[in-house]
Amino acid sequence: MKSEQPVAQLKVNSSGPIKIFLVDDDAVFLKLLEIGLRQQGDFDIETFATGERCLLRLSHHPDVVILDYHLDGIDKNAINGIETLDKIKAFDADIPVLMLSSQDKIEVAVDCMHHGAFDYIVKSESALVRLQKMVTTVAGYKKMEKTLNWYMKIAAANTIH
Amino acid sequence: MQRTKSNPELMMEMIALYLEQTPPLISIMKQSLMDKDWNALYAAVHKIIPSFSIMGISTDFETMAKKVQEYASSQKHADGITDMVLQLENICTQACIELEEEFNTIKNSRI
């Protein structure tokens, strides 16, 4: 027996705004990012001044995390961006993480990518535009992934019946 | 600050954050130079850099801050670093004074 639910009525579980976590110990830049992103789209945004606070809220399942590389500059006891990235990936490897840094250095970018970052963006005047594009791209990928998973489940269910 | 100009509340929020964050960073910058604590100097300057463009401070100072950062990362005292830190302190202090005035102007215009 095949699934009786018409294809046209089936919905992908991707409704609602994109949930974004912003993590930066620079309060001014963090606020600027939040304002900029809110002005550019319908995003559900949570902000954090430390990696630790972000990790405590991962159960909220962000669609994307925007994470500063240099989180332990002033507070030496704070975990840095790479450690935070590793812990996010350990929690859920599918959460895309966009790394941010003031340092335009290839070794920093390579370090981030080696640890599983989706991309690396240098803090600059154009950073916000790039971030917005990346968030849209990531959201598009996630939607496609969810659609694909849904079709795979339907196909598997049909095979069983 | 262009993004907040049409919204006084956001403008005040941004200014308040800058006024809260910047003076301690200036203190760390000065103290770490005196102590030759290059890591702390690097971290303080690193954190202060993004706010230059946000608050509309001349790019000359951003370039200067990046030079201080380079010297700090090379872990050695270089000629002119004291003067550059002093100039950064002056421009940030001036920015704080002007932004505080701006904050009060916006606040008073809303009463």
Tab-separated table of N, CA and C in Angstrom, chain A residues 25-29 31-32 35-36 39-40 68 70 72-74 76 101-103 105 123-125 128-129, chain B residues 1 3-4 10 13-14 17-18 21 25 28 39-40 42-44 46-47 49-51 53-55 66 69:
chain	number	residue	atom	x	y	z
A	25	ASP	N	32.500	38.759	21.326
A	25	ASP	CA	32.725	39.464	22.602
A	25	ASP	C	32.828	40.980	22.378
A	26	ASP	N	32.783	41.409	21.126
A	26	ASP	CA	32.764	42.844	20.818
A	26	ASP	C	31.281	43.272	20.767
A	27	ALA	N	30.844	43.902	21.852
A	27	ALA	CA	29.420	44.243	21.982
A	27	ALA	C	28.938	45.178	20.876
A	28	VAL	N	29.812	46.086	20.433
A	28	VAL	CA	29.425	47.053	19.403
A	28	VAL	C	29.212	46.335	18.058
A	29	PHE	N	30.170	45.484	17.711
A	29	PHE	CA	30.048	44.766	16.432
A	29	PHE	C	28.880	43.776	16.472
A	31	LYS	N	26.094	44.087	18.118
A	31	LYS	CA	24.843	44.840	17.956
A	31	LYS	C	24.669	45.257	16.497
A	32	LEU	N	25.777	45.694	15.883
A	32	LEU	CA	25.713	46.114	14.474
A	32	LEU	C	25.246	44.957	13.591
A	35	ILE	N	21.503	44.327	14.206
A	35	ILE	CA	20.667	45.350	13.550
A	35	ILE	C	20.663	45.128	12.038
A	36	GLY	N	21.862	44.928	11.490
A	36	GLY	CA	22.001	44.756	10.031
A	36	GLY	C	21.210	43.574	9.516
A	39	GLN	N	17.460	44.070	9.667
A	39	GLN	CA	16.970	44.976	8.620
A	39	GLN	C	16.901	44.289	7.258
A	40	GLN	N	17.681	43.215	7.112
A	40	GLN	CA	17.752	42.578	5.793
A	40	GLN	C	16.853	41.367	5.630
A	68	ASP	N	32.654	34.564	16.174
A	68	ASP	CA	33.925	35.294	16.129
A	68	ASP	C	35.084	34.337	16.422
A	70	HIS	N	38.153	35.239	17.530
A	70	HIS	CA	39.006	35.696	18.638
A	70	HIS	C	38.153	36.015	19.871
A	72	ASP	N	38.757	34.935	23.032
A	72	ASP	CA	39.462	34.878	24.321
A	72	ASP	C	40.522	35.967	24.448
A	73	GLY	N	40.352	37.043	23.684
A	73	GLY	CA	41.353	38.113	23.698
A	73	GLY	C	41.472	38.787	25.048
A	74	ILE	N	40.360	39.283	25.544
A	74	ILE	CA	40.385	40.044	26.793
A	74	ILE	C	40.196	39.112	27.993
A	76	LYS	N	40.883	35.859	29.336
A	76	LYS	CA	41.776	34.725	29.045
A	76	LYS	C	41.164	33.369	29.398
A	101	SER	N	36.380	37.181	11.579
A	101	SER	CA	37.573	37.674	12.266
A	101	SER	C	38.029	38.989	11.665
A	102	SER	N	38.700	39.790	12.486
A	102	SER	CA	39.279	41.043	11.975
A	102	SER	C	40.553	40.728	11.211
A	103	GLN	N	41.075	39.511	11.416
A	103	GLN	CA	42.356	39.162	10.797
A	103	GLN	C	42.169	38.611	9.387
A	105	LYS	N	43.923	36.855	7.408
A	105	LYS	CA	45.108	35.999	7.277
A	105	LYS	C	44.690	34.632	6.772
A	123	LYS	N	35.949	40.744	9.095
A	123	LYS	CA	35.137	41.873	9.552
A	123	LYS	C	35.542	43.120	8.771
A	124	SER	N	34.609	43.633	8.004
A	124	SER	CA	34.878	44.844	7.230
A	124	SER	C	33.525	45.480	6.922
A	125	GLU	N	33.579	46.552	6.140
A	125	GLU	CA	32.315	47.226	5.807
A	125	GLU	C	31.393	46.327	4.983
A	128	LEU	N	28.802	42.528	6.388
A	128	LEU	CA	27.375	42.322	6.617
A	128	LEU	C	26.659	41.816	5.358
A	129	VAL	N	27.028	42.398	4.210
A	129	VAL	CA	26.414	41.985	2.935
A	129	VAL	C	26.786	40.524	2.658
B	1	MET	N	27.137	53.449	11.670
B	1	MET	CA	26.031	54.132	12.335
B	1	MET	C	24.943	54.532	11.338
B	3	ARG	N	23.152	52.714	9.575
B	3	ARG	CA	21.996	51.833	9.705
B	3	ARG	C	21.056	52.248	10.827
B	4	THR	N	21.575	52.992	11.804
B	4	THR	CA	20.751	53.333	12.964
B	4	THR	C	20.233	54.759	12.920
B	10	LEU	N	17.961	52.711	18.449
B	10	LEU	CA	19.095	51.862	18.078
B	10	LEU	C	20.394	52.657	18.153
B	13	GLU	N	21.435	52.917	21.656
B	13	GLU	CA	21.905	51.617	22.122
B	13	GLU	C	23.348	51.356	21.671
B	14	MET	N	23.614	51.682	20.389
B	14	MET	CA	24.964	51.498	19.835
B	14	MET	C	25.966	52.400	20.555
B	17	LEU	N	26.725	51.151	24.043
B	17	LEU	CA	27.624	49.994	24.029
B	17	LEU	C	29.073	50.439	23.798
B	18	TYR	N	29.240	51.402	22.876
B	18	TYR	CA	30.595	51.912	22.591
B	18	TYR	C	31.176	52.586	23.831
B	21	GLN	N	32.150	49.914	26.355
B	21	GLN	CA	33.219	49.000	25.962
B	21	GLN	C	34.580	49.679	25.784
B	25	LEU	N	38.979	49.278	27.324
B	25	LEU	CA	39.953	48.822	26.315
B	25	LEU	C	41.122	49.794	26.210
B	28	ILE	N	43.362	49.088	29.158
B	28	ILE	CA	44.155	47.861	28.953
B	28	ILE	C	45.301	48.141	27.975
B	39	ASN	N	50.685	40.419	24.447
B	39	ASN	CA	49.448	39.679	24.147
B	39	ASN	C	48.213	40.503	24.519
B	40	ALA	N	48.302	41.147	25.693
B	40	ALA	CA	47.164	41.964	26.146
B	40	ALA	C	46.997	43.184	25.238
B	42	TYR	N	47.864	43.362	22.060
B	42	TYR	CA	47.314	42.854	20.808
B	42	TYR	C	45.797	42.671	20.929
B	43	ALA	N	45.388	42.024	22.029
B	43	ALA	CA	43.959	41.714	22.220
B	43	ALA	C	43.122	42.992	22.322
B	44	ALA	N	43.625	43.974	23.068
B	44	ALA	CA	42.857	45.216	23.252
B	44	ALA	C	42.716	45.974	21.931
B	46	HIS	N	43.047	44.721	18.943
B	46	HIS	CA	42.260	43.874	18.043
B	46	HIS	C	40.758	44.128	18.242
B	47	LYS	N	40.388	44.259	19.497
B	47	LYS	CA	38.966	44.414	19.808
B	47	LYS	C	38.461	45.825	19.509
B	49	ILE	N	39.552	47.766	16.986
B	49	ILE	CA	39.606	48.071	15.539
B	49	ILE	C	38.239	48.126	14.829
B	50	PRO	N	37.380	47.112	14.969
B	50	PRO	CA	36.114	47.163	14.198
B	50	PRO	C	35.254	48.397	14.491
B	51	SER	N	35.376	48.934	15.720
B	51	SER	CA	34.524	50.082	16.066
B	51	SER	C	34.941	51.369	15.362
B	53	SER	N	35.500	51.918	12.098
B	53	SER	CA	34.657	52.169	10.919
B	53	SER	C	33.190	52.312	11.306
B	54	ILE	N	32.776	51.574	12.346
B	54	ILE	CA	31.368	51.660	12.775
B	54	ILE	C	31.042	53.071	13.251
B	55	MET	N	31.977	53.676	13.993
B	55	MET	CA	31.721	54.995	14.567
B	55	MET	C	32.201	56.132	13.658
B	66	LYS	N	46.301	48.868	13.361
B	66	LYS	CA	46.786	47.604	12.790
B	66	LYS	C	48.312	47.510	12.909
B	69	GLN	N	49.094	46.540	16.357
B	69	GLN	CA	48.796	45.110	16.464
B	69	GLN	C	49.961	44.262	15.917
